[in-house]
Structure formats: C-alpha cells, structure tokens
mmCIF file of C-alpha atoms and ligand atoms in Angstrom:
data_model
loop_
_atom_site.group_PDB
_atom_site.id
_atom_site.type_symbol
_atom_site.label_atom_id
_atom_site.label_comp_id
_atom_site.label_asym_id
_atom_site.label_seq_id
_atom_site.Cartn_x
_atom_site.Cartn_y
_atom_site.Cartn_z
ATOM 1 C CA MET A 1 -33.746 65.432 -15.838
ATOM 2 C CA PRO A 2 -30.193 66.206 -14.658
ATOM 3 C CA GLY A 3 -28.342 63.530 -12.671
ATOM 4 C CA PRO A 4 -27.316 63.974 -9.032
ATOM 5 C CA ARG A 5 -25.007 66.971 -8.601
ATOM 6 C CA THR A 6 -24.860 67.938 -4.932
ATOM 7 C CA ILE A 7 -23.252 65.968 -2.097
ATOM 8 C CA ALA A 8 -26.727 65.170 -0.725
ATOM 9 C CA GLU A 9 -28.044 63.981 -4.112
ATOM 10 C CA LEU A 10 -24.933 61.927 -4.832
ATOM 11 C CA LEU A 11 -25.106 60.260 -1.414
ATOM 12 C CA ASP A 12 -28.788 59.405 -1.879
ATOM 13 C CA ALA A 13 -28.191 58.033 -5.367
ATOM 14 C CA GLY A 14 -25.200 55.952 -4.245
ATOM 15 C CA THR A 15 -27.090 54.579 -1.259
ATOM 16 C CA ARG A 16 -30.001 53.495 -3.486
ATOM 17 C CA VAL A 17 -27.730 51.768 -6.000
ATOM 18 C CA LEU A 18 -25.892 49.866 -3.261
ATOM 19 C CA ALA A 19 -29.144 48.892 -1.544
ATOM 20 C CA ASP A 20 -30.356 47.352 -4.823
ATOM 21 C CA SER A 21 -27.196 45.275 -5.333
ATOM 22 C CA SER A 22 -27.453 41.507 -4.983
ATOM 23 C CA HIS A 23 -23.648 41.122 -5.111
ATOM 24 C CA ILE A 24 -22.782 42.369 -1.644
ATOM 25 C CA PHE A 25 -23.694 41.266 1.889
ATOM 26 C CA GLU A 26 -27.008 42.711 3.039
ATOM 27 C CA ASP A 27 -25.705 43.837 6.415
ATOM 28 C CA HIS A 28 -23.487 46.632 5.022
ATOM 29 C CA ASP A 29 -24.344 50.226 5.917
ATOM 30 C CA ASN A 30 -25.005 51.410 2.364
ATOM 31 C CA ARG A 31 -25.146 55.093 3.230
ATOM 32 C CA TYR A 32 -21.837 54.954 5.050
ATOM 33 C CA GLU A 33 -20.259 53.047 2.167
ATOM 34 C CA ALA A 34 -21.546 55.660 -0.300
ATOM 35 C CA ALA A 35 -20.083 58.336 1.986
ATOM 36 C CA GLU A 36 -16.743 56.505 2.066
ATOM 37 C CA LEU A 37 -16.610 56.396 -1.726
ATOM 38 C CA LEU A 38 -17.595 60.049 -2.100
ATOM 39 C CA ALA A 39 -15.114 61.079 0.580
ATOM 40 C CA HIS A 40 -12.403 59.064 -1.185
ATOM 41 C CA VAL A 41 -13.029 60.944 -4.433
ATOM 42 C CA LEU A 42 -13.193 64.338 -2.708
ATOM 43 C CA GLY A 43 -10.137 63.657 -0.524
ATOM 44 C CA VAL A 44 -12.017 64.206 2.758
ATOM 45 C CA GLU A 45 -13.302 62.015 5.620
ATOM 46 C CA PRO A 46 -16.670 60.159 5.342
ATOM 47 C CA GLU A 47 -17.952 62.156 8.330
ATOM 48 C CA ASP A 48 -17.424 65.350 6.285
ATOM 49 C CA VAL A 49 -20.017 64.290 3.713
ATOM 50 C CA LEU A 50 -22.367 62.031 5.696
ATOM 51 C CA GLU A 51 -24.756 64.854 6.584
ATOM 52 C CA GLY A 52 -25.175 65.554 2.856
ATOM 53 C CA ASP A 53 -25.190 69.258 1.997
ATOM 54 C CA ASP A 54 -26.086 71.252 -1.115
ATOM 55 C CA GLU A 55 -22.534 71.829 -2.276
ATOM 56 C CA ILE A 56 -22.238 70.999 -5.966
ATOM 57 C CA VAL A 57 -19.545 68.442 -6.825
ATOM 58 C CA GLU A 58 -17.590 69.109 -10.010
ATOM 59 C CA PRO A 59 -18.506 66.846 -12.974
ATOM 60 C CA ARG A 60 -15.283 64.822 -13.163
ATOM 61 C CA ARG A 61 -15.466 63.885 -9.493
ATOM 62 C CA ARG A 62 -19.158 63.059 -9.823
ATOM 63 C CA GLU A 63 -18.357 60.668 -12.660
ATOM 64 C CA ARG A 64 -15.535 59.084 -10.713
ATOM 65 C CA TYR A 65 -17.741 58.589 -7.688
ATOM 66 C CA LEU A 66 -20.635 57.122 -9.686
ATOM 67 C CA ALA A 67 -18.216 54.754 -11.435
ATOM 68 C CA LEU A 68 -16.935 53.571 -8.031
ATOM 69 C CA VAL A 69 -20.499 53.086 -6.785
ATOM 70 C CA ALA A 70 -21.239 50.965 -9.879
ATOM 71 C CA ARG A 71 -18.129 48.832 -9.257
ATOM 72 C CA ARG A 72 -19.070 48.416 -5.617
ATOM 73 C CA ALA A 73 -22.621 47.413 -6.583
ATOM 74 C CA ALA A 74 -21.116 44.850 -8.958
ATOM 75 C CA GLY A 75 -19.355 43.293 -5.964
ATOM 76 C CA GLU A 76 -15.855 44.813 -5.639
ATOM 77 C CA PRO A 77 -14.957 44.974 -1.933
ATOM 78 C CA LEU A 78 -14.999 48.535 -0.632
ATOM 79 C CA PRO A 79 -11.427 48.459 0.741
ATOM 80 C CA MET A 80 -10.162 47.456 -2.696
ATOM 81 C CA LEU A 81 -11.847 50.509 -4.215
ATOM 82 C CA THR A 82 -10.480 52.961 -1.669
ATOM 83 C CA GLY A 83 -7.167 51.071 -1.249
ATOM 84 C CA HIS A 84 -7.365 50.894 2.517
ATOM 85 C CA ILE A 85 -9.322 49.836 5.600
ATOM 86 C CA VAL A 86 -9.233 51.159 9.140
ATOM 87 C CA PHE A 87 -8.788 48.130 11.402
ATOM 88 C CA TYR A 88 -8.554 48.470 15.187
ATOM 89 C CA GLY A 89 -7.508 52.095 14.643
ATOM 90 C CA LEU A 90 -4.774 51.213 12.127
ATOM 91 C CA ASP A 91 -5.005 52.523 8.566
ATOM 92 C CA LEU A 92 -4.066 49.419 6.558
ATOM 93 C CA ALA A 93 -3.364 49.468 2.821
ATOM 94 C CA VAL A 94 -5.213 46.709 0.917
ATOM 95 C CA ARG A 95 -4.379 45.155 -2.458
ATOM 96 C CA TYR A 96 -6.207 42.843 -4.839
ATOM 97 C CA GLY A 97 -5.492 39.118 -4.667
ATOM 98 C CA SER A 98 -5.558 38.446 -0.913
ATOM 99 C CA PHE A 99 -8.248 38.086 1.734
ATOM 100 C CA VAL A 100 -9.766 41.473 2.598
ATOM 101 C CA PRO A 101 -9.541 42.204 6.348
ATOM 102 C CA ARG A 102 -12.968 42.320 7.999
ATOM 103 C CA PRO A 103 -13.993 44.702 10.804
ATOM 104 C CA SER A 104 -15.491 41.603 12.483
ATOM 105 C CA SER A 105 -11.934 40.348 13.168
ATOM 106 C CA GLU A 106 -11.459 43.226 15.621
ATOM 107 C CA LEU A 107 -13.237 40.971 18.112
ATOM 108 C CA THR A 108 -10.346 38.485 17.928
ATOM 109 C CA VAL A 109 -7.889 41.299 18.661
ATOM 110 C CA ALA A 110 -9.935 42.507 21.640
ATOM 111 C CA ARG A 111 -10.261 38.985 23.074
ATOM 112 C CA ALA A 112 -6.522 38.329 22.634
ATOM 113 C CA LEU A 113 -5.579 41.595 24.335
ATOM 114 C CA ARG A 114 -7.653 40.611 27.387
ATOM 115 C CA LYS A 115 -5.442 37.556 27.787
ATOM 116 C CA LEU A 116 -2.212 39.452 27.158
ATOM 117 C CA TYR A 117 -2.325 42.764 29.018
ATOM 118 C CA ARG A 118 -0.823 41.356 32.193
ATOM 119 C CA ARG A 119 2.060 39.525 30.477
ATOM 120 C CA ALA A 120 5.296 41.500 30.414
ATOM 121 C CA GLU A 121 6.759 40.291 27.093
ATOM 122 C CA PRO A 122 4.196 37.943 25.570
ATOM 123 C CA VAL A 123 4.713 35.799 22.490
ATOM 124 C CA VAL A 124 1.771 35.788 20.074
ATOM 125 C CA VAL A 125 1.226 33.744 16.918
ATOM 126 C CA ASP A 126 -1.433 34.564 14.305
ATOM 127 C CA VAL A 127 -1.866 31.598 11.960
ATOM 128 C CA CYS A 128 -3.499 32.202 8.563
ATOM 129 C CA THR A 129 -2.560 35.856 9.012
ATOM 130 C CA GLY A 130 -3.263 36.956 5.403
ATOM 131 C CA SER A 131 -2.293 40.621 5.138
ATOM 132 C CA GLY A 132 -1.777 40.573 8.899
ATOM 133 C CA PRO A 133 -4.536 42.763 10.394
ATOM 134 C CA ILE A 134 -4.833 40.757 13.633
ATOM 135 C CA ALA A 135 -1.064 40.410 14.123
ATOM 136 C CA LEU A 136 -0.453 44.092 13.331
ATOM 137 C CA ALA A 137 -3.192 45.308 15.684
ATOM 138 C CA ILE A 138 -1.925 43.175 18.595
ATOM 139 C CA ALA A 139 1.663 44.251 17.968
ATOM 140 C CA ALA A 140 0.650 47.924 17.815
ATOM 141 C CA GLU A 141 -1.324 47.658 21.066
ATOM 142 C CA LEU A 142 1.418 45.761 22.906
ATOM 143 C CA PRO A 143 4.833 47.132 21.924
ATOM 144 C CA THR A 144 6.612 44.691 24.277
ATOM 145 C CA ALA A 145 4.966 41.658 22.641
ATOM 146 C CA GLN A 146 6.746 39.526 20.069
ATOM 147 C CA VAL A 147 4.182 38.761 17.349
ATOM 148 C CA TRP A 148 4.463 36.231 14.523
ATOM 149 C CA GLY A 149 2.129 35.856 11.555
ATOM 150 C CA THR A 150 2.166 32.894 9.152
ATOM 151 C CA ASP A 151 0.410 32.254 5.843
ATOM 152 C CA ILE A 152 0.957 30.553 2.501
ATOM 153 C CA ASP A 153 -0.079 33.710 0.608
ATOM 154 C CA ALA A 154 3.101 35.570 -0.413
ATOM 155 C CA ALA A 155 1.190 38.625 -1.672
ATOM 156 C CA GLY A 156 -0.756 38.915 1.574
ATOM 157 C CA LEU A 157 2.436 38.662 3.622
ATOM 158 C CA ALA A 158 4.160 41.282 1.443
ATOM 159 C CA GLN A 159 1.253 43.618 2.130
ATOM 160 C CA ALA A 160 1.458 42.816 5.853
ATOM 161 C CA ARG A 161 5.176 43.707 5.903
ATOM 162 C CA ARG A 162 4.544 46.934 3.961
ATOM 163 C CA ASN A 163 1.869 47.944 6.445
ATOM 164 C CA ALA A 164 4.168 47.146 9.372
ATOM 165 C CA ARG A 165 6.880 49.357 7.852
ATOM 166 C CA THR A 166 4.522 52.229 7.024
ATOM 167 C CA LEU A 167 3.014 52.178 10.506
ATOM 168 C CA GLY A 168 6.372 51.726 12.253
ATOM 169 C CA ILE A 169 5.347 48.446 13.916
ATOM 170 C CA ALA A 170 8.657 46.685 14.545
ATOM 171 C CA ASN A 171 7.627 43.893 16.958
ATOM 172 C CA VAL A 172 5.947 41.700 14.341
ATOM 173 C CA ALA A 173 7.455 39.157 11.928
ATOM 174 C CA PHE A 174 5.679 37.502 9.004
ATOM 175 C CA ARG A 175 6.737 34.050 7.753
ATOM 176 C CA ARG A 176 5.539 32.183 4.689
ATOM 177 C CA GLY A 177 4.581 28.553 5.110
ATOM 178 C CA ASP A 178 1.983 26.000 6.059
ATOM 179 C CA MET A 179 0.428 27.119 9.322
ATOM 180 C CA TYR A 180 2.714 26.314 12.326
ATOM 181 C CA ARG A 181 5.461 24.880 10.108
ATOM 182 C CA ALA A 182 6.495 28.433 9.216
ATOM 183 C CA LEU A 183 7.424 29.179 12.842
ATOM 184 C CA PRO A 184 10.935 28.906 14.299
ATOM 185 C CA ALA A 185 11.236 25.744 16.431
ATOM 186 C CA ARG A 186 12.430 27.789 19.430
ATOM 187 C CA LEU A 187 8.857 29.061 19.909
ATOM 188 C CA ARG A 188 7.619 25.562 20.848
ATOM 189 C CA GLY A 189 5.980 25.660 24.274
ATOM 190 C CA MET A 190 6.570 29.434 24.495
ATOM 191 C CA VAL A 191 3.485 31.011 22.942
ATOM 192 C CA ASP A 192 1.052 32.919 25.174
ATOM 193 C CA VAL A 193 -1.745 33.345 22.636
ATOM 194 C CA ILE A 194 -2.422 31.806 19.223
ATOM 195 C CA THR A 195 -5.036 33.578 17.114
ATOM 196 C CA GLY A 196 -6.414 32.187 13.863
ATOM 197 C CA HIS A 197 -8.951 33.253 11.262
ATOM 198 C CA VAL A 198 -8.605 29.905 9.513
ATOM 199 C CA PRO A 199 -10.580 29.147 6.292
ATOM 200 C CA TYR A 200 -13.794 27.419 7.399
ATOM 201 C CA VAL A 201 -16.400 27.782 4.665
ATOM 202 C CA PRO A 202 -17.441 24.312 3.421
ATOM 203 C CA PRO A 203 -16.171 24.201 -0.201
ATOM 204 C CA ASP A 204 -19.629 23.301 -1.523
ATOM 205 C CA GLU A 205 -21.055 26.464 0.095
ATOM 206 C CA VAL A 206 -18.612 28.929 -1.496
ATOM 207 C CA ASP A 207 -20.934 29.367 -4.480
ATOM 208 C CA ASP A 208 -23.657 30.625 -2.140
ATOM 209 C CA LEU A 209 -21.479 33.535 -0.963
ATOM 210 C CA PRO A 210 -22.042 36.963 -2.512
ATOM 211 C CA THR A 211 -19.953 38.101 -5.481
ATOM 212 C CA GLU A 212 -17.922 40.421 -3.244
ATOM 213 C CA VAL A 213 -16.400 37.320 -1.639
ATOM 214 C CA LYS A 214 -16.391 34.504 -4.170
ATOM 215 C CA ALA A 215 -15.234 36.621 -7.146
ATOM 216 C CA PHE A 216 -12.623 38.742 -5.377
ATOM 217 C CA GLU A 217 -10.958 36.547 -2.774
ATOM 218 C CA PRO A 218 -8.972 33.428 -3.689
ATOM 219 C CA LEU A 219 -10.746 30.164 -2.860
ATOM 220 C CA TYR A 220 -7.884 28.989 -0.609
ATOM 221 C CA THR A 221 -8.471 32.002 1.657
ATOM 222 C CA LEU A 222 -12.083 30.957 2.249
ATOM 223 C CA ALA A 223 -12.191 27.180 2.252
ATOM 224 C CA ASP A 224 -9.952 24.162 2.727
ATOM 225 C CA GLY A 225 -9.696 22.725 -0.769
ATOM 226 C CA SER A 226 -7.698 19.650 0.273
ATOM 227 C CA GLY A 227 -10.743 17.362 0.107
ATOM 228 C CA ASP A 228 -11.175 17.497 3.889
ATOM 229 C CA PRO A 229 -13.221 20.653 4.577
ATOM 230 C CA TRP A 230 -12.114 20.605 8.220
ATOM 231 C CA GLY A 231 -8.473 19.728 7.617
ATOM 232 C CA LEU A 232 -6.988 23.184 8.264
ATOM 233 C CA MET A 233 -9.181 23.895 11.272
ATOM 234 C CA ARG A 234 -8.472 20.488 12.817
ATOM 235 C CA ARG A 235 -4.719 21.068 12.414
ATOM 236 C CA ALA A 236 -4.944 24.615 13.782
ATOM 237 C CA VAL A 237 -6.407 23.077 16.943
ATOM 238 C CA SER A 238 -4.568 19.762 17.277
ATOM 239 C CA GLU A 239 -1.086 21.278 16.721
ATOM 240 C CA ALA A 240 -1.665 24.251 19.033
ATOM 241 C CA PRO A 241 -0.726 22.487 22.316
ATOM 242 C CA GLY A 242 2.782 21.859 20.994
ATOM 243 C CA TRP A 243 3.353 25.627 20.649
ATOM 244 C CA LEU A 244 1.449 27.058 23.617
ATOM 245 C CA ARG A 245 3.089 27.523 26.983
ATOM 246 C CA PRO A 246 1.200 25.939 29.877
ATOM 247 C CA GLY A 247 -1.737 28.278 30.549
ATOM 248 C CA GLY A 248 -1.591 29.746 27.021
ATOM 249 C CA TRP A 249 -4.679 30.392 24.896
ATOM 250 C CA LEU A 250 -5.944 29.421 21.455
ATOM 251 C CA LEU A 251 -8.481 31.856 19.937
ATOM 252 C CA LEU A 252 -10.185 30.934 16.675
ATOM 253 C CA GLU A 253 -12.481 33.263 14.750
ATOM 254 C CA VAL A 254 -15.443 31.494 13.153
ATOM 255 C CA SER A 255 -19.094 31.966 12.240
ATOM 256 C CA GLU A 256 -21.789 30.893 14.698
ATOM 257 C CA ASP A 257 -22.729 27.697 12.843
ATOM 258 C CA VAL A 258 -19.142 26.451 13.015
ATOM 259 C CA VAL A 259 -18.735 26.946 16.770
ATOM 260 C CA PRO A 260 -19.893 23.450 17.911
ATOM 261 C CA THR A 261 -17.524 21.664 15.500
ATOM 262 C CA VAL A 262 -14.510 23.727 16.538
ATOM 263 C CA ARG A 263 -15.301 23.255 20.220
ATOM 264 C CA ARG A 264 -15.400 19.511 19.600
ATOM 265 C CA PHE A 265 -11.907 19.699 18.044
ATOM 266 C CA VAL A 266 -10.736 21.699 21.060
ATOM 267 C CA ARG A 267 -11.868 19.062 23.540
ATOM 268 C CA ARG A 268 -10.462 16.244 21.416
ATOM 269 C CA ALA A 269 -7.067 18.000 21.388
ATOM 270 C CA GLY A 270 -7.045 17.988 25.207
ATOM 271 C CA LEU A 271 -7.471 21.765 25.461
ATOM 272 C CA GLU A 272 -9.753 23.266 28.084
ATOM 273 C CA ASP A 273 -12.898 24.511 26.322
ATOM 274 C CA HIS A 274 -13.770 28.091 27.301
ATOM 275 C CA GLY A 275 -16.722 28.433 24.924
ATOM 276 C CA ALA A 276 -17.318 30.981 22.187
ATOM 277 C CA HIS A 277 -17.545 34.742 22.587
ATOM 278 C CA THR A 278 -19.156 37.399 20.429
ATOM 279 C CA ASP A 279 -20.073 41.077 20.642
ATOM 280 C CA ALA A 280 -23.191 43.186 20.103
ATOM 281 C CA ASP A 281 -22.903 42.889 16.301
ATOM 282 C CA ALA A 282 -22.575 39.071 16.501
ATOM 283 C CA LEU A 283 -20.825 39.088 13.111
ATOM 284 C CA SER A 284 -18.206 36.632 14.264
ATOM 285 C CA TYR A 285 -17.476 34.322 17.180
ATOM 286 C CA VAL A 286 -14.200 33.557 18.879
ATOM 287 C CA VAL A 287 -13.780 30.025 20.207
ATOM 288 C CA GLU A 288 -11.417 30.133 23.171
ATOM 289 C CA ALA A 289 -9.424 27.241 24.590
ATOM 290 C CA ARG A 290 -6.692 26.991 27.166
ATOM 291 C CA HIS A 291 -3.665 24.727 27.242
ATOM 292 C CA LEU A 292 -3.524 23.237 30.712
ATOM 293 C CA PRO A 293 -1.350 20.145 30.641
ATOM 294 C CA ARG A 294 -2.696 17.369 32.903
ATOM 295 C CA ARG A 295 -0.395 17.892 35.851
ATOM 296 C CA ARG A 296 -1.270 21.567 35.870
ATOM 297 C CA ARG A 297 -5.022 20.903 36.002
ATOM 298 C CA GLY A 298 -4.406 18.707 39.045
ATOM 299 C CA ALA A 299 -2.314 21.450 40.622
ATOM 300 C CA ARG A 300 -5.170 23.901 40.191
ATOM 301 C CA ARG A 301 -7.618 21.605 41.932
ATOM 302 C CA THR A 302 -5.354 21.373 44.955
ATOM 303 C CA GLY A 303 -4.641 25.097 44.822
ATOM 304 C CA ARG A 304 -0.910 24.702 44.135
ATOM 305 C CA GLY A 305 1.134 26.172 41.327
ATOM 306 C CA ALA A 306 -1.513 27.610 39.036
ATOM 307 C CA THR A 307 -1.247 31.158 37.694
ATOM 308 C CA ALA A 308 -3.829 32.955 35.620
ATOM 309 C CA VAL A 309 -2.895 34.788 32.424
HETATM 310 C C1 SAM B 401 -10.050 33.826 6.246
HETATM 311 S S1 SAM B 401 -8.470 34.340 5.660
HETATM 312 C C2 SAM B 401 -7.919 35.285 7.050
HETATM 313 C C3 SAM B 401 -6.797 36.262 6.750
HETATM 314 C C4 SAM B 401 -6.504 37.255 7.877
HETATM 315 N N1 SAM B 401 -6.256 36.560 9.130
HETATM 316 C C5 SAM B 401 -7.628 38.253 8.034
HETATM 317 O O1 SAM B 401 -8.415 38.087 8.969
HETATM 318 O O2 SAM B 401 -7.710 39.190 7.217
HETATM 319 C C6 SAM B 401 -7.599 32.795 5.788
HETATM 320 C C7 SAM B 401 -6.127 32.834 5.430
HETATM 321 O O3 SAM B 401 -5.630 31.482 5.554
HETATM 322 C C8 SAM B 401 -4.565 31.343 4.633
HETATM 323 N N2 SAM B 401 -4.244 29.909 4.467
HETATM 324 C C9 SAM B 401 -4.897 28.973 3.741
HETATM 325 N N3 SAM B 401 -4.276 27.785 3.869
HETATM 326 C C10 SAM B 401 -3.209 27.961 4.696
HETATM 327 C C11 SAM B 401 -2.189 27.107 5.214
HETATM 328 N N4 SAM B 401 -2.121 25.807 4.888
HETATM 329 N N5 SAM B 401 -1.255 27.627 6.029
HETATM 330 C C12 SAM B 401 -1.299 28.966 6.374
HETATM 331 N N6 SAM B 401 -2.241 29.808 5.901
HETATM 332 C C13 SAM B 401 -3.185 29.328 5.078
HETATM 333 C C14 SAM B 401 -5.070 32.069 3.400
HETATM 334 O O4 SAM B 401 -4.027 32.408 2.542
HETATM 335 C C15 SAM B 401 -5.778 33.283 4.024
HETATM 336 O O5 SAM B 401 -4.908 34.394 4.082
#
C-alpha cells in the first residue's frame, strides 16, 4: 500500500504520529503542528494546508515532512524544527540550546501592557529573559518604553539581540548577568514593571517532564540547581522593591501549583499582593504585586498623594 501522498493524507498521517507520541505535552494541537511542519516544507502558511486537499506533494518534500514529524514525535520542540515561533505577533527566530519561548508567556506581556499603557516613557525590566520574547513584545508594543532584559545565558541573549535587530526594535537592551545584578545602578527605584519567567520547576520533578522539555532545554533554564529550589524565585521577589518605583509592579509567570508559594514570598517582601491572573487557556498564571512603600500606603488611606499606574 502506498504511503501518504496528498496534503490531506500527509496531514492525517502526521497528526496520528504526533498523537501517539509520549515525548511531547498532551495539550498540543497535533493537527495544527502537523500543518505547521507541512507548511514549513512547502514554504506556505499553515492555514494554506489545514483544510487538507487532494494536491499531491512531490516525493522529496513528503520525505522531508515525514522526517520532521518523526523528529517532533521523538520530542524536538516544534519551533526548533521550523526555526521560528510567532509570539505576540512577532516572528522570532529560535535556536537550539536556550529556553524555547512559550505561547503561554503572552499572558505576561498582556498583563504588563495593562499596567504600562498610561505611562508616557515607562521603564521595564524582564529578568530571566532568555531569548527575550517578553521584553521584545513589550518593547514592540510600546515604542516609548525603555526595556531591559537580563539572563545568564549568552546564547539566548545573542538570539534576543538578533531578533531585536531583524525586527527593528531599538528600545530594548539585553544584559548578561545574575538577575538584577546585570542592570545599571541608575535604574534603582525607577522601574515601572518587572516581569519574570523565572525557573520554578522543583529539580526532583524535572525527570517527570516530557522529552521535549528535559532533553532539549538546559536544566538551568527550568530549575534552580543551587540546592535551594526556591532560591531564584525568592530573590526575584525580595530584590524587586529596590528597583521598582513607588507604585511599580512585579509580574511573575508561574504554573498554578506554584502560585501560593510565590504569593507568600511577595507578602514577605513587603509588596502588596494582587493575586494571580490567568486566561481562558489557563496554561500559565501571573502573580502580580505592587510596590507601595509604607508612607505611600498611608497616603492612600487618607486620600492624599496616591496615583494609579
Ligand atoms: C523559564 S526560562 C524563561 C526564558 C524567557 N523569559 C522565556 O519566557 O522564553 C528561565 C530563564 O532564566 C534564566 N536564568 C537562570 N538562572 C538565572 C540567573 N541567576 N540570572 C538570570 N537568569 C537566569 C535561564 O537562562 C532561562 O533563560
């Protein structure tokens, strides 16, 4: 019996193979992923093939597509196979060796923008920026903002800078270093919003993650390997007040199970706890906290001197 030859047959075959894979998260849309791979090989958009028609695909392209489907089923992240991901409307190039941007992080961007729209020239810091999707998206949306991204991953930062250049995003700077230490001191007390997709997977749970994560993303991008599983997250919270302006916001992207711990850190750091927010997909949660130094909280109670972001 001949193998799949038409767009429709290839899509069906790819979808079945991906659905049978135990190496990728179960919540992926397998048909759309198959369409993305086929579209990549044919040089068209996924929407052009999604309907699946009877057009016969030439043998070399069929082989290339089926090989990509097999690699995807074995766990390789889709953006690494196609070389890019569309994130908050930006077409970002992706390379092996760094954390792969997740569509779920678009929630962090949306939540940050809500806090920033009314600020004329806001300062934004994205700690643990990786290849910079959150920083790039905020900078692209708010051309008058000054956006900083920090990370210890030189390859991720190089990719972030390349994407900024390719997309013509000039109001973003990427600095290598340990979290806030990579920032210029003059930003102390000046930052309107800090965002952070900080590693939070307990190190002893990394093995339970699917192959697409544990085999393709460096451990230090997923978990704090310092011996204190909460070390990075605790620092992301406790050091934030030193950088935020009064009234500024800290937004941390986490999974649902981590929310109570991070909110505890927030309250311990003296930040005002604004809970955790998610969207219809509930793939990620954003813990939100506001820096209201003591005198300012008092001022708000008496109705004097408080301004909303
Ligand atoms: C979950 S990834 C998020 C990357 C990016 N924000 C994104 O959403 O695609 C966490 C990032 O934290 C970085 N990281 C780990 N330890 C760090 C540290 N001490 N200081 C700054 N960044 C760190 C990793 O290199 C990785 O890029």
